[in-house]
Amino acid sequence: MTGATESAPAAERAAFCRRAEQLLRDGRTGEALALAHAAFDVQSDDEETVRLCAWLFSNGHDHAAAGAAYERLLALCPQWIAGHRHASGSFAVAGALERAIFHGMRASDRDPASFEFALHAGCLCEQAGRREEAAFYLSRAAALAPEDGIALRRLSAVLWQAGERDAAVAAAVRAWRCDPADRDNADHAAELLLRSERFDEAVLILNEAIRRHPDDDAALRKLSAAEMLRGHIEAALAAVEAALAHAPQTAEYHLHRAGLLHRLGNPAAAAEAYGRAAVLDPPNRAARRAQLAAYCDAGRIAEALALGGALICEAPDSEDYAEALLHVLARRRPAQEDRVLAGARALRPPRPPRGAAASLATQLRVLHALILRETRTRFGESRLGYGWALLEPILHMLMLALVFAVMMRGRPPIGRHFFIFYYTGLVPYHLFAHTSSTMTFAIASNGSLLQLPLVGSFDVVLARGLLELATDLVVASILLAGFAAIGLDAVPRDLPGACAALFAVWLFACGVGFLNAVIHAFWKGWDKIWVQIIRILYFCSGIFYVPAAMPDRVRHLLVWNPVLQAVDWFRTSFFADYEPHWLDRGYLVTLALWTLLTGMALERLLRRRLLPPP
């Protein structure tokens, strides 16, 4: 076949090409393309053969081969400007965008008066993200045909992406004016006007578009957005309802309508609209959560709780659903409903008394569960997790040792090692600070748990105190083991005395923690004040000094600080020659017990007011 093709006369070549054309017209595309490829391979210097092959390749949808054929024709006919346009179109369809852009720009540059060449080159550059070149060729096209809406719209899009907002909007409005009946022009102009906060002009264009195309639900939806942004909520609602009349199965329209109803103060209707959107778009969690909030705002707490429970069962790991349900639980009932519930509780028959052992066992199980929960969430948001509990005192001791080793010329006030001295100050202080501070937020942070019958405010507060005691004791033990591992003499000479000091300061911290929790439940700003008190205690508790170094009148004031008493009590258990005359163990124990009893009594007295409404 190849040899025959090479030696065939012109008449036989023409018959051969006609045969390939006839095969294509008969639907035998594969055979036609095979003959065309064979002819192109052996007669690539014959203009007529290459031209017919390019036509066959293009109509046979072998666009890469068509582009190559057009490039060959351009080599044979360098003055054929339209050939660049044909090659560009073939390469564009074949996915060879860069070659398509090369020929498209060549065609427009060689014939700058051609609107079609300029528009084609600009669109290809826009597709490739080459904004400057796209803007150049589209501007050329728009100058050649000022009334062509397509060129103006494409130019507007490129100018907007380039940050030339005013020019983009002007081009978009010009495109719409050139052809107001074109839906794409109207939609594009309205979109840019909305983004530019020119809402009144956007409404005019959208109203004209809807007048010409009353069934255009997308234009009605955009009109609703424009009216909403203008503050005309009722007009926005009418527009989206008109859109829903044409497209009732569009979930997004129902979502938008629900938001408008909510803003108009009709949360019950909004909840139904959110529910419709959720049915149409089940994976959309935002619709279900918004429906729950609308039920809550409408006062339909029962429906909100039922929906919240269903959502949690459906997606137990969803933080959005959990947060929404907690919001429902935090809602307060009206006073009238509270009185009805109080009357119902008064009429409820009393429960049979339980034994002390059974009550204690239940209380211990509740505390155990709460401690496990707090353990999982204590440092849940930190990558270090519980490692931070150990890292905090280590960093403190390193900082203090580096600073005061220079100031005190390498010798601590007591003992031989800075680390041991600061350890004896930081452990009691941290036990007090951590316990009293975390107990402060116990009631506010566990509102959902307090809805459970077996869980009370006393339980959640005490659980945090117990967890802090366990955590700080473990950290203290690990630090002692670390000191021993590096060769420091860190074994306390009076281990029972050290334990008694820590237990006394923990009791004092628990009492303060109960008081803080009650105060914080009624005054949310108390935690800000307590943080400052803790910072002051850091400098007044003898952590990095001994009170003997202070003037007498200053020391007489400092020794009233129970945390300083705890620090000195703890230090006497480590240093044999340290027994300060101002140390009063009875003062610390008595104050701790009185504070604990006061805090627990206050919590018990105000328990009903501390609990959030069910």
Coordinates of C-alpha atoms in Angstrom, one line a residue:
M1 CA 0.0 0.0 0.0
T2 CA 2.8 2.4 0.9
G3 CA 4.7 1.8 -2.2
A4 CA 1.7 2.0 -4.3
T5 CA 0.8 5.4 -2.7
E6 CA 4.3 6.7 -3.3
S7 CA 4.3 5.9 -7.0
A8 CA 0.6 6.7 -7.8
P9 CA 0.0 9.5 -10.2
A10 CA -2.0 12.6 -9.2
A11 CA -5.4 11.1 -10.5
E12 CA -4.9 8.0 -8.5
R13 CA -4.0 10.0 -5.4
A14 CA -7.2 12.0 -5.8
A15 CA -9.2 8.8 -6.1
F16 CA -7.5 7.5 -3.0
C17 CA -8.4 10.5 -1.0
R18 CA -12.0 10.4 -2.3
R19 CA -12.1 6.8 -1.1
A20 CA -11.2 7.9 2.5
E21 CA -13.7 10.7 2.4
Q22 CA -16.5 8.3 1.2
L23 CA -15.6 5.9 4.0
L24 CA -16.0 8.7 6.6
R25 CA -19.3 9.7 5.1
D26 CA -20.5 6.0 5.3
G27 CA -19.7 5.9 9.0
R28 CA -16.5 3.8 8.6
T29 CA -14.4 6.3 10.5
G30 CA -11.7 3.9 11.6
E31 CA -10.9 2.8 8.0
A32 CA -11.1 6.4 6.8
L33 CA -8.6 7.6 9.5
A34 CA -6.3 4.7 8.7
L35 CA -6.2 5.6 5.0
A36 CA -5.7 9.3 6.0
H37 CA -2.8 8.5 8.3
A38 CA -1.2 6.4 5.6
A39 CA -1.6 9.2 3.0
F40 CA -0.3 11.8 5.4
D41 CA 2.8 9.8 6.3
V42 CA 3.9 9.4 2.7
Q43 CA 2.6 12.6 1.1
S44 CA 3.2 15.2 3.8
D45 CA 4.6 17.6 1.2
D46 CA 1.5 17.5 -1.0
E47 CA -0.7 20.4 0.0
E48 CA -3.9 19.0 -1.3
T49 CA -3.4 15.6 0.4
V50 CA -2.4 17.2 3.7
R51 CA -5.5 19.6 3.5
L52 CA -7.8 16.6 2.9
C53 CA -6.1 14.6 5.7
A54 CA -6.6 17.6 8.1
W55 CA -10.3 17.7 7.2
L56 CA -10.6 13.9 7.7
F57 CA -8.8 14.0 11.0
S58 CA -10.9 16.8 12.3
N59 CA -14.2 15.3 11.3
G60 CA -13.1 11.9 12.5
H61 CA -12.4 13.4 15.9
D62 CA -8.7 12.7 15.8
H63 CA -7.9 16.3 16.9
A64 CA -4.2 15.8 17.8
A65 CA -3.6 14.5 14.3
A66 CA -5.7 17.3 12.9
G67 CA -3.5 19.9 14.7
A68 CA -0.4 18.3 13.4
A69 CA -1.8 18.3 9.9
Y70 CA -2.7 22.0 10.2
E71 CA 0.9 22.7 11.5
R72 CA 2.2 20.9 8.4
L73 CA 0.0 23.0 6.1
L74 CA 1.3 26.2 7.8
A75 CA 4.8 25.1 7.0
L76 CA 3.7 24.6 3.4
C77 CA 1.6 27.8 3.3
P78 CA 3.2 30.3 5.8
Q79 CA 0.8 33.1 4.7
W80 CA -2.3 31.1 5.6
I81 CA -3.4 33.0 8.8
A82 CA -6.6 31.0 9.2
G83 CA -4.5 27.9 9.5
H84 CA -3.3 29.0 12.9
R85 CA -7.0 29.4 14.0
H86 CA -7.8 25.8 12.8
A87 CA -4.6 24.4 14.5
S88 CA -5.5 26.2 17.7
G89 CA -9.0 24.8 17.7
S90 CA -7.8 21.2 17.1
F91 CA -5.1 21.4 19.8
A92 CA -7.6 23.0 22.2
V93 CA -10.0 20.1 21.8
A94 CA -7.2 17.6 22.1
G95 CA -6.1 19.1 25.4
A96 CA -2.8 20.6 24.2
L97 CA -3.7 24.0 25.6
E98 CA -0.2 25.6 25.3
R99 CA 0.0 24.7 21.6
A100 CA -3.5 25.9 21.2
I101 CA -2.7 29.3 22.8
F102 CA 0.4 29.7 20.7
H103 CA -1.5 29.3 17.4
G104 CA -4.5 31.3 18.7
M105 CA -2.3 34.3 19.6
R106 CA -0.4 33.9 16.3
A107 CA -3.7 34.1 14.4
S108 CA -4.9 37.2 16.2
D109 CA -1.5 39.0 16.1
R110 CA -1.2 38.4 12.3
D111 CA -4.8 39.5 11.8
P112 CA -5.5 42.0 14.6
A113 CA -8.7 43.1 12.8
S114 CA -10.4 39.7 13.3
F115 CA -12.8 39.7 16.2
E116 CA -13.2 35.9 16.1
F117 CA -9.4 35.4 16.3
A118 CA -9.0 37.8 19.3
L119 CA -12.0 36.3 21.2
H120 CA -10.6 32.8 20.7
A121 CA -7.1 33.7 21.9
G122 CA -8.5 35.6 24.9
C123 CA -10.7 32.7 25.9
L124 CA -7.9 30.2 25.7
C125 CA -5.6 32.5 27.8
E126 CA -8.4 32.9 30.4
Q127 CA -8.7 29.1 30.5
A128 CA -5.0 28.7 31.2
G129 CA -5.0 31.4 33.9
R130 CA -2.8 33.8 31.8
R131 CA -4.8 36.8 32.9
E132 CA -2.7 39.6 31.4
E133 CA -2.7 38.0 27.9
A134 CA -6.4 37.1 28.3
A135 CA -7.2 40.7 29.2
F136 CA -5.2 42.0 26.2
Y137 CA -6.9 39.8 23.5
L138 CA -10.4 40.1 25.1
S139 CA -9.9 43.9 25.1
R140 CA -9.0 43.7 21.5
A141 CA -12.1 41.7 20.7
A142 CA -14.3 44.1 22.7
A143 CA -12.8 47.1 20.8
L144 CA -13.5 45.4 17.5
A145 CA -17.1 44.5 18.4
P146 CA -18.3 46.9 21.2
E147 CA -21.8 45.5 21.1
D148 CA -20.8 41.9 21.5
G149 CA -21.9 40.8 25.0
I150 CA -19.9 37.6 25.1
A151 CA -16.5 39.3 24.7
L152 CA -17.5 42.0 27.2
R153 CA -18.6 39.3 29.7
R154 CA -15.4 37.3 29.4
L155 CA -13.3 40.5 29.6
S156 CA -15.2 41.4 32.8
A157 CA -14.5 38.0 34.4
V158 CA -10.7 38.4 33.7
L159 CA -10.6 42.0 35.0
W160 CA -12.4 40.9 38.2
Q161 CA -9.9 38.1 38.8
A162 CA -7.1 40.6 38.2
G163 CA -8.4 42.9 40.9
E164 CA -9.7 45.6 38.6
R165 CA -13.1 45.6 40.2
D166 CA -14.6 48.9 38.8
A167 CA -13.5 48.1 35.2
A168 CA -14.9 44.6 35.6
V169 CA -18.3 45.8 36.8
A170 CA -18.4 48.4 34.0
A171 CA -17.7 45.7 31.3
A172 CA -20.3 43.4 32.8
V173 CA -23.0 46.1 32.8
R174 CA -22.1 47.0 29.2
A175 CA -22.4 43.3 28.3
W176 CA -25.9 43.2 29.8
R177 CA -26.9 46.3 28.0
C178 CA -25.7 44.9 24.7
D179 CA -28.1 41.9 25.1
P180 CA -30.5 42.2 28.0
A181 CA -32.2 39.0 27.0
D182 CA -29.1 36.9 27.5
R183 CA -29.4 35.1 30.9
D184 CA -25.7 34.7 31.3
N185 CA -25.0 38.4 30.8
A186 CA -27.7 39.4 33.3
D187 CA -26.5 36.8 35.9
H188 CA -22.9 37.8 35.6
A189 CA -23.6 41.5 35.9
A190 CA -25.9 41.0 38.9
E191 CA -23.3 38.8 40.6
L192 CA -20.5 41.4 40.3
L193 CA -22.8 44.2 41.4
L194 CA -23.8 42.3 44.5
R195 CA -20.1 41.6 45.3
S196 CA -19.5 45.3 44.9
E197 CA -22.3 46.1 47.3
R198 CA -24.2 47.9 44.5
F199 CA -27.4 46.2 45.5
D200 CA -30.0 48.6 43.9
E201 CA -28.4 48.2 40.4
A202 CA -28.3 44.4 40.9
V203 CA -32.0 44.4 41.7
L204 CA -32.8 46.4 38.6
I205 CA -30.9 44.0 36.3
L206 CA -32.4 40.9 38.0
N207 CA -36.0 42.3 37.8
E208 CA -35.5 42.9 34.1
A209 CA -34.1 39.4 33.6
I210 CA -37.1 37.9 35.5
R211 CA -39.5 39.9 33.4
R212 CA -38.0 38.4 30.3
H213 CA -37.6 34.9 31.8
P214 CA -40.3 34.4 34.5
D215 CA -39.3 30.8 35.0
D216 CA -35.6 31.5 35.8
D217 CA -35.4 30.2 39.4
A218 CA -31.7 31.0 39.6
A219 CA -32.4 34.7 38.9
L220 CA -35.2 34.7 41.5
R221 CA -32.8 33.2 44.1
K222 CA -30.2 35.9 43.3
L223 CA -32.9 38.6 43.5
S224 CA -33.8 37.2 47.0
A225 CA -30.2 37.6 48.0
A226 CA -30.0 41.1 46.7
E227 CA -33.2 42.2 48.5
M228 CA -31.9 40.6 51.7
L229 CA -28.7 42.6 51.4
R230 CA -30.7 45.7 50.9
G231 CA -32.6 44.9 54.1
H232 CA -35.9 44.2 52.4
I233 CA -36.5 40.8 54.1
E234 CA -40.1 40.4 53.0
A235 CA -39.3 41.1 49.4
A236 CA -36.4 38.6 49.7
L237 CA -38.8 36.0 51.1
A238 CA -41.3 36.6 48.2
A239 CA -38.5 36.1 45.6
V240 CA -37.2 32.9 47.1
E241 CA -40.7 31.5 47.4
A242 CA -41.2 32.3 43.7
A243 CA -38.0 30.4 43.0
L244 CA -39.2 27.4 45.0
A245 CA -42.4 27.4 42.9
H246 CA -40.2 26.6 39.9
A247 CA -37.7 24.4 41.6
P248 CA -39.2 22.9 44.8
Q249 CA -36.6 20.2 45.1
T250 CA -33.6 22.6 45.5
A251 CA -32.4 22.2 49.1
E252 CA -30.4 25.4 49.1
Y253 CA -33.5 27.5 48.3
H254 CA -35.3 26.0 51.3
L255 CA -32.2 26.8 53.5
H256 CA -32.3 30.4 52.3
R257 CA -36.0 30.7 52.9
A258 CA -35.6 29.3 56.4
G259 CA -33.0 31.9 57.2
L260 CA -35.3 34.7 56.1
L261 CA -38.1 33.3 58.1
H262 CA -35.9 33.2 61.2
R263 CA -34.9 36.8 60.6
L264 CA -38.6 37.8 60.3
G265 CA -39.2 36.3 63.8
N266 CA -40.9 33.1 62.7
P267 CA -38.6 30.4 64.0
A268 CA -41.4 27.7 63.9
A269 CA -41.8 28.1 60.1
A270 CA -38.0 28.4 59.8
A271 CA -37.7 25.0 61.5
E272 CA -40.1 23.4 59.0
A273 CA -38.1 24.9 56.1
Y274 CA -34.8 23.7 57.6
G275 CA -36.4 20.2 57.9
R276 CA -37.4 20.3 54.2
A277 CA -33.9 21.2 53.2
A278 CA -32.5 18.4 55.4
V279 CA -34.8 15.8 53.7
L280 CA -33.7 17.0 50.2
D281 CA -30.0 17.0 51.2
P282 CA -29.4 14.4 53.9
P283 CA -25.6 14.8 54.1
N284 CA -26.0 18.5 54.9
R285 CA -25.5 18.7 58.7
A286 CA -25.8 22.4 58.7
A287 CA -29.5 22.2 57.9
R288 CA -30.3 19.7 60.7
R289 CA -28.4 21.8 63.2
A290 CA -30.1 25.0 62.1
Q291 CA -33.4 23.2 62.4
L292 CA -32.6 22.3 66.0
A293 CA -31.7 25.9 66.8
A294 CA -34.9 27.1 65.2
Y295 CA -37.0 24.7 67.3
C296 CA -35.1 26.0 70.4
D297 CA -35.8 29.6 69.5
A298 CA -39.4 28.8 68.9
G299 CA -39.7 27.4 72.4
R300 CA -40.4 23.9 71.1
I301 CA -37.9 22.3 73.4
A302 CA -39.4 18.9 73.2
E303 CA -38.9 18.8 69.4
A304 CA -35.4 20.2 69.8
L305 CA -34.4 17.6 72.3
A306 CA -35.9 14.8 70.1
L307 CA -34.1 16.0 67.0
G308 CA -30.9 16.5 69.0
G309 CA -31.0 13.0 70.3
A310 CA -31.6 11.6 66.8
L311 CA -28.6 13.6 65.5
I312 CA -26.3 12.4 68.2
C313 CA -27.4 8.8 67.6
E314 CA -26.8 9.3 63.9
A315 CA -23.4 10.9 64.3
P316 CA -22.1 10.4 67.8
D317 CA -18.7 11.9 66.9
S318 CA -20.0 15.2 65.5
E319 CA -18.9 18.1 67.7
D320 CA -21.5 20.4 65.9
Y321 CA -24.4 18.2 66.9
A322 CA -23.1 17.9 70.5
E323 CA -22.7 21.6 70.8
A324 CA -26.2 22.3 69.4
L325 CA -27.7 19.8 71.8
L326 CA -25.9 21.3 74.8
H327 CA -27.3 24.7 73.7
V328 CA -30.8 23.2 73.9
L329 CA -30.1 21.8 77.3
A330 CA -28.8 25.1 78.5
R331 CA -32.0 26.9 77.6
R332 CA -34.0 28.1 80.7
R333 CA -37.7 27.3 80.9
P334 CA -40.2 30.1 81.5
A335 CA -41.0 30.7 85.2
Q336 CA -44.5 29.3 84.7
E337 CA -43.2 26.0 83.4
D338 CA -40.8 25.9 86.3
R339 CA -43.7 26.2 88.7
V340 CA -45.6 23.4 86.9
L341 CA -42.6 21.2 87.2
A342 CA -42.1 22.1 90.8
G343 CA -45.7 21.1 91.5
A344 CA -45.3 17.9 89.7
R345 CA -42.2 17.0 91.7
A346 CA -44.1 17.8 94.9
L347 CA -46.9 15.4 94.0
R348 CA -44.4 12.7 93.0
P349 CA -44.4 9.8 95.6
P350 CA -41.2 9.8 97.7
R351 CA -38.5 7.2 96.8
P352 CA -37.9 4.5 99.3
P353 CA -34.9 5.3 101.5
R354 CA -31.6 3.8 100.5
G355 CA -29.0 2.5 102.8
A356 CA -25.8 4.5 103.6
A357 CA -23.6 1.8 102.1
A358 CA -25.6 1.8 98.8
S359 CA -25.5 5.6 98.7
L360 CA -21.8 5.7 99.3
A361 CA -21.2 3.1 96.6
T362 CA -23.2 5.0 94.1
Q363 CA -21.4 8.2 95.0
L364 CA -18.0 6.6 94.6
R365 CA -19.1 5.2 91.2
V366 CA -20.2 8.6 90.0
L367 CA -16.9 10.2 91.2
H368 CA -14.9 7.4 89.5
A369 CA -16.8 8.0 86.2
L370 CA -16.3 11.8 86.5
I371 CA -12.6 11.4 87.2
L372 CA -12.2 9.2 84.1
R373 CA -14.0 11.7 82.0
E374 CA -11.9 14.6 83.3
T375 CA -8.7 12.5 82.8
R376 CA -9.6 12.2 79.1
T377 CA -10.3 15.9 78.7
R378 CA -7.8 17.4 81.1
F379 CA -5.2 18.1 78.4
G380 CA -7.2 16.9 75.5
E381 CA -6.5 20.0 73.3
S382 CA -2.7 19.9 73.9
R383 CA -0.4 17.8 71.8
L384 CA 1.7 17.2 74.9
G385 CA -1.3 15.8 76.7
Y386 CA -0.5 14.9 80.3
G387 CA 3.2 15.5 79.6
W388 CA 2.5 19.1 80.2
A389 CA 1.7 18.4 83.9
L390 CA 5.3 17.2 84.2
L391 CA 6.9 19.8 82.0
E392 CA 5.4 22.8 83.8
P393 CA 7.3 22.3 87.1
I394 CA 10.5 21.3 85.3
L395 CA 10.4 24.5 83.3
H396 CA 9.7 26.5 86.5
M397 CA 12.6 25.0 88.3
L398 CA 15.0 25.5 85.4
M399 CA 14.1 29.1 85.0
L400 CA 14.4 29.8 88.8
A401 CA 17.7 27.9 89.0
L402 CA 19.2 29.8 86.1
V403 CA 18.2 33.2 87.4
F404 CA 18.9 32.8 91.1
A405 CA 22.0 30.7 90.7
V406 CA 23.6 33.9 89.3
M407 CA 22.1 36.2 91.8
M408 CA 23.0 34.0 94.8
R409 CA 26.4 33.1 93.5
G410 CA 25.5 29.4 93.0
R411 CA 24.2 28.7 96.5
P412 CA 20.4 28.3 97.4
P413 CA 19.0 29.8 100.6
I414 CA 18.7 26.3 102.1
G415 CA 20.5 23.1 101.3
R416 CA 23.0 22.5 98.5
H417 CA 20.9 22.2 95.4
F418 CA 18.7 24.8 93.8
F419 CA 16.4 22.1 92.2
I420 CA 15.5 20.6 95.6
F421 CA 14.9 24.0 97.1
Y422 CA 12.6 25.1 94.3
Y423 CA 10.9 21.7 94.2
T424 CA 9.9 22.1 97.9
G425 CA 8.3 25.5 97.0
L426 CA 6.7 24.6 93.7
V427 CA 4.9 21.4 94.6
P428 CA 2.7 22.8 97.4
Y429 CA 2.0 25.9 95.4
H430 CA 1.1 24.1 92.2
L431 CA -1.1 21.7 94.2
F432 CA -3.0 24.7 95.6
A433 CA -3.1 26.7 92.4
H434 CA -4.2 23.8 90.1
T435 CA -6.8 22.4 92.5
S436 CA -8.5 25.7 93.3
S437 CA -8.4 27.0 89.7
T438 CA -9.8 23.9 88.0
M439 CA -12.6 23.4 90.6
T440 CA -13.6 27.0 89.8
F441 CA -15.0 26.0 86.4
A442 CA -16.4 22.6 87.3
I443 CA -20.1 23.7 87.5
A444 CA -20.0 25.9 84.4
S445 CA -18.2 23.3 82.3
N446 CA -20.5 20.4 83.2
G447 CA -23.9 21.8 82.6
S448 CA -25.0 18.8 80.5
L449 CA -23.8 16.2 83.0
L450 CA -25.8 18.0 85.8
Q451 CA -28.9 17.0 83.9
L452 CA -28.3 13.4 84.9
P453 CA -30.2 12.4 88.1
L454 CA -27.2 10.8 89.8
V455 CA -24.7 13.7 89.1
G456 CA -24.7 16.8 91.3
S457 CA -22.7 19.9 91.5
F458 CA -20.8 18.5 94.5
D459 CA -19.7 15.5 92.5
V460 CA -18.3 17.5 89.5
V461 CA -16.4 19.9 91.8
L462 CA -14.9 17.2 94.0
A463 CA -14.0 15.1 91.0
R464 CA -11.7 17.8 89.7
G465 CA -10.1 18.3 93.1
L466 CA -9.4 14.6 93.4
L467 CA -7.9 14.4 89.9
E468 CA -5.6 17.4 90.6
L469 CA -4.4 15.7 93.8
A470 CA -3.6 12.5 92.0
T471 CA -2.0 14.3 89.1
D472 CA 0.3 16.5 91.2
L473 CA 1.3 13.7 93.5
V474 CA 2.3 11.6 90.5
V475 CA 4.3 14.5 89.1
A476 CA 6.0 15.1 92.5
S477 CA 7.0 11.4 92.7
I478 CA 8.3 11.4 89.2
L479 CA 10.4 14.5 89.9
L480 CA 11.8 12.9 93.0
A481 CA 12.8 9.8 91.1
G482 CA 14.4 12.0 88.5
F483 CA 16.5 13.8 91.1
A484 CA 17.6 10.5 92.5
A485 CA 18.5 9.3 89.0
I486 CA 20.9 12.2 88.5
G487 CA 22.5 11.8 91.9
L488 CA 20.7 14.4 94.0
D489 CA 19.9 13.6 97.6
A490 CA 16.1 14.2 97.3
V491 CA 14.6 11.7 99.7
P492 CA 12.5 13.6 102.4
R493 CA 13.8 13.0 105.9
D494 CA 10.2 13.1 107.2
L495 CA 7.9 11.5 104.6
P496 CA 4.8 11.5 106.8
G497 CA 5.3 15.2 107.5
A498 CA 5.7 15.9 103.7
C499 CA 2.5 14.0 103.0
A500 CA 0.7 15.8 105.8
A501 CA 1.7 19.2 104.5
L502 CA 0.5 18.3 101.0
F503 CA -2.8 16.9 102.3
A504 CA -3.4 20.0 104.4
V505 CA -2.8 22.4 101.5
W506 CA -5.0 20.3 99.2
L507 CA -7.8 20.5 101.8
F508 CA -7.4 24.2 101.8
A509 CA -7.4 24.3 98.0
C510 CA -10.6 22.2 97.9
G511 CA -12.4 24.6 100.3
V512 CA -11.3 27.5 98.1
G513 CA -12.3 25.6 95.0
F514 CA -15.8 25.0 96.3
L515 CA -16.1 28.7 97.2
N516 CA -14.8 29.7 93.7
A517 CA -17.2 27.3 91.9
V518 CA -20.2 28.8 93.7
I519 CA -19.0 32.4 93.2
H520 CA -18.3 31.7 89.5
A521 CA -21.7 30.3 89.0
F522 CA -23.2 33.6 89.9
W523 CA -20.5 36.0 88.7
K524 CA -18.7 34.9 85.5
G525 CA -16.0 37.5 85.9
W526 CA -14.7 36.0 89.1
D527 CA -12.2 33.8 87.3
K528 CA -10.4 36.8 86.0
I529 CA -9.9 38.1 89.6
W530 CA -8.8 34.7 90.9
V531 CA -6.1 34.4 88.2
Q532 CA -4.6 37.6 89.5
I533 CA -4.8 36.4 93.1
I534 CA -2.9 33.2 92.1
R535 CA -0.2 35.3 90.5
I536 CA 0.2 37.4 93.6
L537 CA 0.5 34.2 95.7
Y538 CA 3.3 33.0 93.5
F539 CA 5.4 35.9 94.9
C540 CA 4.1 35.8 98.4
S541 CA 4.5 32.1 99.2
G542 CA 8.2 31.7 99.7
I543 CA 8.8 29.6 96.6
F544 CA 12.2 31.1 95.6
Y545 CA 13.1 32.6 99.0
V546 CA 12.7 32.1 102.7
P547 CA 10.8 34.5 104.9
A548 CA 13.8 34.9 107.2
A549 CA 15.4 37.0 104.4
M550 CA 12.6 39.5 104.6
P551 CA 12.3 42.4 107.1
D552 CA 10.4 41.6 110.2
R553 CA 7.3 43.7 109.4
V554 CA 7.1 42.1 105.9
R555 CA 7.5 38.6 107.3
H556 CA 4.8 39.2 109.9
L557 CA 2.4 39.9 107.1
L558 CA 3.6 37.0 104.9
V559 CA 3.2 34.3 107.5
W560 CA -0.6 34.8 107.5
N561 CA -0.5 33.3 103.9
P562 CA -1.6 29.7 104.3
V563 CA 0.2 28.7 101.2
L564 CA 3.5 30.0 102.6
Q565 CA 2.8 27.9 105.8
A566 CA 2.3 24.8 103.6
V567 CA 5.6 25.5 101.7
D568 CA 7.6 25.9 104.9
W569 CA 5.9 22.8 106.4
F570 CA 6.8 20.8 103.3
R571 CA 10.4 22.2 103.4
T572 CA 11.0 21.1 107.0
S573 CA 10.4 17.6 105.8
F574 CA 13.4 17.8 103.5
F575 CA 15.9 20.0 105.3
A576 CA 16.9 18.9 108.8
D577 CA 18.3 22.3 109.8
Y578 CA 15.2 24.2 108.7
E579 CA 12.6 24.7 111.4
P580 CA 11.3 28.3 111.2
H581 CA 9.8 29.7 114.4
W582 CA 6.8 31.3 112.5
L583 CA 5.6 27.9 111.2
D584 CA 2.2 27.1 112.6
R585 CA 0.9 23.7 111.4
G586 CA -2.3 24.0 113.4
Y587 CA -3.1 27.4 111.8
L588 CA -3.0 25.8 108.3
V589 CA -5.0 22.7 109.3
T590 CA -7.7 24.7 111.1
L591 CA -8.0 27.2 108.3
A592 CA -8.2 24.4 105.7
L593 CA -11.0 22.6 107.6
W594 CA -13.0 25.8 108.1
T595 CA -12.6 26.8 104.5
L596 CA -13.6 23.3 103.3
L597 CA -16.7 23.2 105.5
T598 CA -17.7 26.7 104.5
G599 CA -17.3 25.9 100.8
M600 CA -19.2 22.6 101.0
A601 CA -22.0 24.2 103.1
L602 CA -22.4 27.1 100.6
E603 CA -22.6 24.6 97.7
R604 CA -25.2 22.6 99.6
L605 CA -27.2 25.7 100.5
L606 CA -27.3 27.0 96.9
R607 CA -27.4 23.7 95.1
R608 CA -30.8 24.2 93.5
R609 CA -29.8 27.6 92.1
L610 CA -26.4 26.2 90.8
L611 CA -28.0 23.5 88.7
P612 CA -29.0 24.5 85.2
P613 CA -32.7 24.0 84.3
P614 CA -33.5 20.5 83.0

